[in-house]
Amino acid sequence: MALLCCAVLVLLCVFDSTSATVIVDMDYGGVPMWINRLLGEPSVLSLQGRMDRAWFRANNPQACPQQCDCPIQWPTALYCDHRGLADTPDRLPNRTQYLFLQGNNITSLSSSFLANITDLRWLILDHNQLQSNMLEQAALQNQTQLCYLFANHNNLKSVPSSLPARLKQLRLAHNQISSISPGAFQNLHNLTLLLLQGNRLQTITEGDLKGLVSLNLLDLSGNLFSSIPRHLPPSVQQLYLSNNTLSGLDQDSFEGFLNLKYLRLSHCGLQSHAVHRQVFNFSSLVELDLSYNKLITVPTVPTTLQYLYLEANEIQGFNITSLCREVGPLSYSRIKILRLDGNKMSHHQLPPDWVFCLRVLQRIYI
């Protein structure tokens, strides 16, 4: 019986390790990308130096562009990455579903680029030289099966228009985007992740993000916002706004975000006198990152909050009511991790009744 249990555990471990692999050694916009092996998706890692190109070409009966690699084990994948290409390859096989073009010098996408491909699902264009005025409108709009479009680290100045409606992830981090084309997102009802960090956005006007009814994660870090942008989709559960220079937070800065769980506001220059004490007091919040700001007091947070990061501020002490409205058998904070290190206080300055409030605390850093 013990031997049988061990065998089952081994099988479970093997199944778990092959079901998904996280890619951590390449920059895909700041959010880890999961590759589901059970769905038959190929790895995004380059094949250069990992395969004998001559052998594969000699033994692969299917046509393959000269600038690319076409692995036999992934007949629907085309690896054309890190080849120094100035243009997209010609005569792409119509079987292509996963097209990897990252790490080249491509500046434009023509309407004929994917003319003979109808089942493209992944298109990765990270680390190229793409320019907004050289993206033809029809280049992508007919790719009705496209779910993942990555164009991080390019020279785009606006969000492309006429994007296919089936997109689930759109990664446009670290470009030069200062505007969103009118109606760019109006048909993207399936989009769950939008990365726009490291751009030049200053404001989001009403209608800019219209259509994003399923958006879960929105990253606007590292832009030029001076206040929390309005008109964001209410479906957002993860909102990242770190590395913006925010003048302050009003009581209604996050009004309407009924599903917001993870909020990151580190490195924003926030000062206590400009942050309304009740701005974070909404029950959906699970994690709040206010690290590396200029706060001298702890703002009021909901008792349902589990992770609070306040390191590297100027806090000298706090009142326990910021974390617990009252302390009782059923009234206490759910915080598991509290970071106060890098402030102007020591553990001797903790309120005397903090242990009764933070009764499920797992780690505290001071």
Coordinates of C-alpha atoms in Angstrom, one line a residue:
M1 CA 0.0 0.0 0.0
A2 CA 2.8 2.4 0.9
L3 CA 4.5 1.6 -2.5
L4 CA 1.3 2.4 -4.3
C5 CA 0.9 5.7 -2.5
C6 CA 4.5 6.7 -3.4
A7 CA 3.8 5.8 -7.1
V8 CA 0.6 8.0 -7.1
L9 CA 2.6 10.9 -5.5
V10 CA 5.3 10.6 -8.2
L11 CA 2.7 10.6 -11.0
L12 CA 1.0 13.7 -9.5
C13 CA 4.3 15.5 -9.3
V14 CA 5.2 14.6 -12.9
F15 CA 1.7 15.7 -14.1
D16 CA 2.0 19.0 -12.2
S17 CA 5.5 19.8 -13.4
T18 CA 4.6 19.2 -17.1
S19 CA 1.2 20.9 -17.1
A20 CA 2.7 24.4 -17.1
T21 CA 6.2 25.9 -17.3
V22 CA 6.8 29.5 -16.3
I23 CA 9.2 31.5 -18.4
V24 CA 11.4 33.7 -16.1
D25 CA 14.5 34.4 -18.1
M26 CA 13.0 36.7 -20.7
D27 CA 11.1 40.0 -20.4
Y28 CA 7.5 39.7 -21.5
G29 CA 6.3 42.9 -19.9
G30 CA 6.6 42.2 -16.2
V31 CA 4.0 39.5 -15.8
P32 CA 5.1 35.9 -15.9
M33 CA 3.8 34.0 -18.9
W34 CA 2.6 30.4 -18.4
I35 CA 2.9 27.8 -21.2
N36 CA 0.4 25.0 -20.9
R37 CA 1.9 21.8 -22.2
L38 CA -1.4 20.0 -22.0
L39 CA -2.8 22.3 -24.7
G40 CA 0.2 21.5 -26.9
E41 CA 1.6 25.0 -26.8
P42 CA 5.3 25.4 -27.7
S43 CA 7.9 27.1 -25.5
V44 CA 8.6 30.7 -26.2
L45 CA 12.3 30.1 -25.6
S46 CA 14.5 30.5 -28.6
L47 CA 15.7 27.4 -30.4
Q48 CA 19.0 28.9 -31.4
G49 CA 21.8 26.9 -30.0
R50 CA 19.4 24.2 -28.9
M51 CA 18.9 22.3 -32.1
D52 CA 20.8 21.3 -35.3
R53 CA 19.1 23.4 -37.9
A54 CA 20.6 21.4 -40.8
W55 CA 19.3 18.1 -39.4
F56 CA 15.8 19.5 -38.8
R57 CA 15.7 20.9 -42.3
A58 CA 16.9 17.6 -43.8
N59 CA 14.3 15.6 -41.9
N60 CA 11.3 18.0 -41.8
P61 CA 9.1 17.4 -44.9
Q62 CA 7.2 20.7 -44.4
A63 CA 8.3 23.9 -46.0
C64 CA 10.1 26.4 -43.7
P65 CA 11.2 30.0 -44.4
Q66 CA 15.0 30.3 -44.7
Q67 CA 15.2 32.8 -41.8
C68 CA 13.3 30.6 -39.4
D69 CA 13.3 27.3 -37.6
C70 CA 10.4 24.9 -37.8
P71 CA 10.7 22.2 -35.2
I72 CA 9.2 18.8 -36.1
Q73 CA 7.7 18.4 -32.6
W74 CA 5.8 21.7 -33.0
P75 CA 4.7 21.7 -36.6
T76 CA 2.4 24.8 -36.0
A77 CA 5.3 26.9 -34.4
L78 CA 7.6 29.1 -36.4
Y79 CA 10.8 30.5 -34.7
C80 CA 12.2 33.5 -36.5
D81 CA 13.5 35.3 -33.3
H82 CA 16.9 37.0 -32.8
R83 CA 17.9 36.8 -36.5
G84 CA 18.6 40.5 -37.1
L85 CA 15.6 40.7 -39.5
A86 CA 14.7 44.1 -40.8
D87 CA 11.4 42.8 -42.4
T88 CA 9.0 40.0 -41.6
P89 CA 9.7 36.7 -43.4
D90 CA 8.0 36.0 -46.8
R91 CA 5.8 33.1 -47.6
L92 CA 4.9 32.0 -44.1
P93 CA 3.4 28.5 -43.9
N94 CA -0.4 28.6 -43.6
R95 CA -0.2 26.0 -40.8
T96 CA 1.4 28.6 -38.5
Q97 CA -0.3 29.1 -35.2
Y98 CA 2.6 30.3 -33.0
L99 CA 4.9 33.0 -34.6
F100 CA 8.0 34.1 -32.7
L101 CA 9.6 37.3 -34.1
Q102 CA 11.1 38.8 -31.0
G103 CA 14.6 40.3 -30.9
N104 CA 14.8 41.6 -34.5
N105 CA 14.8 45.0 -36.2
I106 CA 11.4 44.9 -37.7
T107 CA 9.9 48.4 -38.2
S108 CA 6.6 47.7 -40.0
L109 CA 3.7 45.2 -40.5
S110 CA 2.1 45.2 -43.9
S111 CA -1.4 44.1 -44.8
S112 CA 0.1 41.1 -46.7
F113 CA 2.2 40.0 -43.8
L114 CA -0.3 37.3 -42.6
A115 CA -2.4 37.1 -45.7
N116 CA -2.3 33.3 -46.1
I117 CA -2.5 32.5 -42.4
T118 CA -6.0 32.0 -40.8
D119 CA -5.3 30.2 -37.6
L120 CA -2.6 32.3 -35.9
R121 CA -2.9 32.2 -32.0
W122 CA 0.3 33.7 -30.7
L123 CA 2.3 36.6 -32.2
I124 CA 5.4 37.8 -30.3
L125 CA 7.1 40.9 -31.6
D126 CA 8.9 42.0 -28.4
H127 CA 12.2 43.9 -28.8
N128 CA 11.8 45.1 -32.4
Q129 CA 11.6 48.6 -33.9
L130 CA 7.9 48.8 -34.7
Q131 CA 6.5 52.2 -35.4
S132 CA 2.9 53.2 -35.2
N133 CA 2.8 54.9 -38.6
M134 CA 4.1 51.8 -40.2
L135 CA 1.5 49.4 -39.0
E136 CA -1.1 48.9 -41.7
Q137 CA -4.6 48.7 -40.3
A138 CA -5.4 45.4 -42.1
A139 CA -2.3 43.6 -40.8
L140 CA -4.0 42.0 -37.8
Q141 CA -7.7 42.6 -38.1
N142 CA -8.4 39.4 -40.0
Q143 CA -6.6 37.1 -37.5
T144 CA -9.8 36.0 -35.8
Q145 CA -8.1 33.3 -33.8
L146 CA -5.3 35.5 -32.4
C147 CA -5.4 35.4 -28.5
Y148 CA -1.9 36.7 -27.5
L149 CA -0.2 39.7 -29.0
F150 CA 3.1 40.8 -27.5
A151 CA 4.8 44.0 -28.7
N152 CA 6.8 45.1 -25.7
H153 CA 9.9 47.2 -26.1
N154 CA 9.2 48.8 -29.5
N155 CA 8.7 52.4 -30.7
L156 CA 4.9 52.5 -30.8
K157 CA 3.4 55.9 -30.1
S158 CA -0.2 54.9 -29.9
V159 CA -2.2 51.7 -29.2
P160 CA -2.8 49.9 -32.6
S161 CA -6.4 50.0 -33.9
S162 CA -8.4 47.2 -35.6
L163 CA -7.2 44.6 -33.2
P164 CA -8.8 41.1 -33.5
A165 CA -11.8 40.6 -31.1
R166 CA -10.6 37.3 -29.7
L167 CA -7.5 38.7 -28.0
K168 CA -7.0 37.6 -24.4
Q169 CA -3.6 39.3 -23.7
L170 CA -2.2 42.5 -25.2
R171 CA 1.3 43.5 -24.0
L172 CA 2.6 46.9 -25.1
A173 CA 4.9 47.7 -22.2
H174 CA 8.0 49.9 -22.7
N175 CA 7.0 51.7 -25.9
Q176 CA 6.4 55.5 -26.4
I177 CA 2.6 55.4 -26.2
S178 CA 1.1 58.7 -25.4
S179 CA -2.4 58.1 -26.7
I180 CA -5.0 55.5 -27.3
S181 CA -6.5 55.4 -30.8
P182 CA -10.3 56.1 -30.7
G183 CA -12.2 52.8 -30.4
A184 CA -9.0 50.7 -30.2
F185 CA -10.6 48.5 -27.5
Q186 CA -14.3 48.6 -28.4
N187 CA -14.4 45.0 -29.7
L188 CA -12.0 43.4 -27.2
H189 CA -14.6 41.9 -24.9
N190 CA -12.4 38.9 -24.2
L191 CA -9.2 40.8 -23.2
T192 CA -8.2 39.9 -19.6
L193 CA -4.7 41.4 -19.4
L194 CA -3.4 44.8 -20.7
L195 CA 0.1 45.9 -20.1
L196 CA 0.9 49.6 -20.8
Q197 CA 3.7 50.2 -18.3
G198 CA 6.8 52.2 -19.2
N199 CA 5.0 54.5 -21.7
R200 CA 4.1 58.2 -21.8
L201 CA 0.4 58.2 -21.0
Q202 CA -0.8 61.3 -19.0
T203 CA -4.5 60.7 -18.9
I204 CA -7.2 58.3 -19.9
T205 CA -10.3 59.9 -21.2
E206 CA -13.9 58.6 -21.2
G207 CA -14.2 56.0 -23.9
D208 CA -10.5 55.2 -24.3
L209 CA -10.9 51.8 -22.6
K210 CA -14.5 51.2 -23.7
G211 CA -15.2 47.6 -24.5
L212 CA -12.8 46.0 -22.0
V213 CA -15.6 44.3 -20.0
S214 CA -13.5 41.3 -19.0
L215 CA -10.3 43.1 -18.1
N216 CA -8.7 41.6 -15.0
L217 CA -5.1 43.0 -14.9
L218 CA -4.2 46.6 -16.0
D219 CA -0.6 47.8 -15.6
L220 CA -0.1 51.5 -16.0
S221 CA 3.1 51.7 -14.0
G222 CA 5.9 54.0 -15.1
N223 CA 3.8 56.5 -17.1
L224 CA 3.2 60.2 -16.5
F225 CA 0.0 60.2 -14.4
S226 CA -0.3 62.9 -11.8
S227 CA -3.6 61.5 -10.4
I228 CA -5.4 58.2 -10.5
P229 CA -6.9 58.0 -14.0
R230 CA -10.7 57.9 -14.2
H231 CA -12.8 55.9 -16.6
L232 CA -11.0 52.6 -15.9
P233 CA -13.0 49.3 -16.5
P234 CA -14.8 48.3 -13.2
S235 CA -14.0 44.7 -13.9
V236 CA -10.3 45.2 -13.0
Q237 CA -9.0 43.1 -10.1
Q238 CA -5.3 44.0 -10.4
L239 CA -4.4 47.6 -10.9
Y240 CA -0.7 48.6 -11.0
L241 CA 0.2 52.3 -10.9
S242 CA 3.7 52.3 -9.4
N243 CA 6.3 54.7 -10.6
N244 CA 3.9 57.5 -11.4
T245 CA 4.2 60.9 -9.7
L246 CA 0.9 61.2 -8.0
S247 CA -0.1 64.5 -6.3
G248 CA -2.5 62.8 -3.9
L249 CA -5.5 60.5 -3.5
D250 CA -9.1 61.6 -2.9
Q251 CA -11.7 59.6 -1.0
D252 CA -13.3 58.6 -4.3
S253 CA -10.1 57.8 -6.2
F254 CA -11.1 54.2 -6.5
E255 CA -14.8 54.6 -6.4
G256 CA -16.6 52.0 -8.6
F257 CA -13.9 49.4 -8.3
L258 CA -16.1 46.7 -6.7
N259 CA -13.7 43.9 -7.7
L260 CA -10.3 45.5 -7.0
K261 CA -8.1 43.1 -5.0
Y262 CA -4.5 44.0 -5.8
L263 CA -3.4 47.6 -5.8
R264 CA 0.2 48.7 -6.3
L265 CA 1.2 52.4 -5.7
S266 CA 4.9 52.2 -4.8
H267 CA 7.4 54.9 -5.8
C268 CA 4.6 57.5 -6.4
G269 CA 5.8 60.2 -4.1
L270 CA 2.7 60.0 -1.9
Q271 CA 2.5 62.1 1.2
S272 CA 0.2 61.5 4.1
H273 CA -1.4 65.0 4.0
A274 CA -2.5 64.4 0.4
V275 CA -3.9 60.9 0.9
H276 CA -7.4 60.7 2.3
R277 CA -7.4 58.4 5.3
Q278 CA -10.4 56.4 4.0
V279 CA -9.3 56.0 0.3
F280 CA -8.3 52.4 0.8
N281 CA -11.2 51.3 3.0
F282 CA -13.1 49.1 0.7
S283 CA -13.7 45.4 1.4
S284 CA -12.6 43.8 -1.8
L285 CA -8.9 44.7 -1.3
V286 CA -6.6 41.8 -0.6
E287 CA -3.1 43.3 -1.2
L288 CA -2.0 47.0 -1.0
D289 CA 1.6 48.1 -1.9
L290 CA 2.5 51.6 -0.7
S291 CA 6.2 51.1 -0.3
Y292 CA 8.8 53.7 -1.2
N293 CA 6.6 56.7 -0.7
K294 CA 6.8 59.6 1.8
L295 CA 4.0 58.6 4.2
I296 CA 4.3 59.5 7.9
T297 CA 1.1 57.7 9.0
V298 CA -0.6 54.4 8.2
P299 CA -3.9 55.0 6.2
T300 CA -7.1 53.2 7.2
V301 CA -7.3 49.8 5.5
P302 CA -10.2 47.3 5.5
T303 CA -10.0 44.5 8.0
T304 CA -10.2 42.0 5.1
L305 CA -6.8 43.1 3.8
Q306 CA -4.2 40.3 3.9
Y307 CA -1.0 41.9 2.6
L308 CA 0.2 45.5 3.4
Y309 CA 3.5 46.8 2.2
L310 CA 4.6 50.1 3.7
E311 CA 8.4 49.7 3.7
A312 CA 10.7 52.6 3.0
N313 CA 8.4 55.4 4.0
E314 CA 8.7 57.9 6.9
I315 CA 6.3 56.3 9.4
Q316 CA 7.2 56.9 13.1
G317 CA 4.2 55.0 14.6
F318 CA 0.6 54.2 14.0
N319 CA -2.8 53.8 15.8
I320 CA -4.2 50.3 15.8
T321 CA -7.5 51.7 14.5
S322 CA -5.9 52.0 11.1
L323 CA -6.0 48.3 10.9
C324 CA -8.9 47.4 13.2
R325 CA -12.0 49.5 13.9
E326 CA -12.3 47.6 17.2
V327 CA -10.9 44.5 18.8
G328 CA -13.1 41.7 19.8
P329 CA -13.8 37.9 19.4
L330 CA -15.0 38.4 15.8
S331 CA -13.4 41.8 15.1
Y332 CA -9.8 41.7 14.0
S333 CA -7.5 42.3 11.0
R334 CA -6.9 39.5 8.5
I335 CA -3.4 40.8 7.6
K336 CA -0.9 38.0 7.1
I337 CA 2.1 40.0 6.1
L338 CA 2.9 43.5 7.3
R339 CA 6.0 45.4 6.1
L340 CA 7.1 48.4 8.1
D341 CA 10.9 48.1 7.6
G342 CA 12.8 51.1 6.4
N343 CA 10.7 53.5 8.3
K344 CA 11.4 55.7 11.4
M345 CA 10.1 53.2 14.0
S346 CA 11.2 50.2 15.9
H347 CA 9.2 47.3 17.4
H348 CA 9.1 49.1 20.7
Q349 CA 6.8 51.7 19.1
L350 CA 4.1 49.2 18.2
P351 CA 0.7 49.8 19.8
P352 CA 0.3 47.8 23.0
D353 CA -2.8 46.0 21.7
W354 CA -1.4 45.1 18.3
V355 CA -1.3 41.4 19.0
F356 CA -5.1 41.3 19.6
C357 CA -5.8 43.1 16.4
L358 CA -3.2 41.2 14.2
R359 CA -4.1 37.8 15.5
V360 CA -3.6 35.9 12.2
L361 CA -0.3 37.8 11.3
Q362 CA 2.3 35.4 9.9
R363 CA 5.2 37.9 9.4
I364 CA 5.9 41.4 10.4
Y365 CA 9.0 43.4 9.3
I366 CA 10.2 46.4 11.2

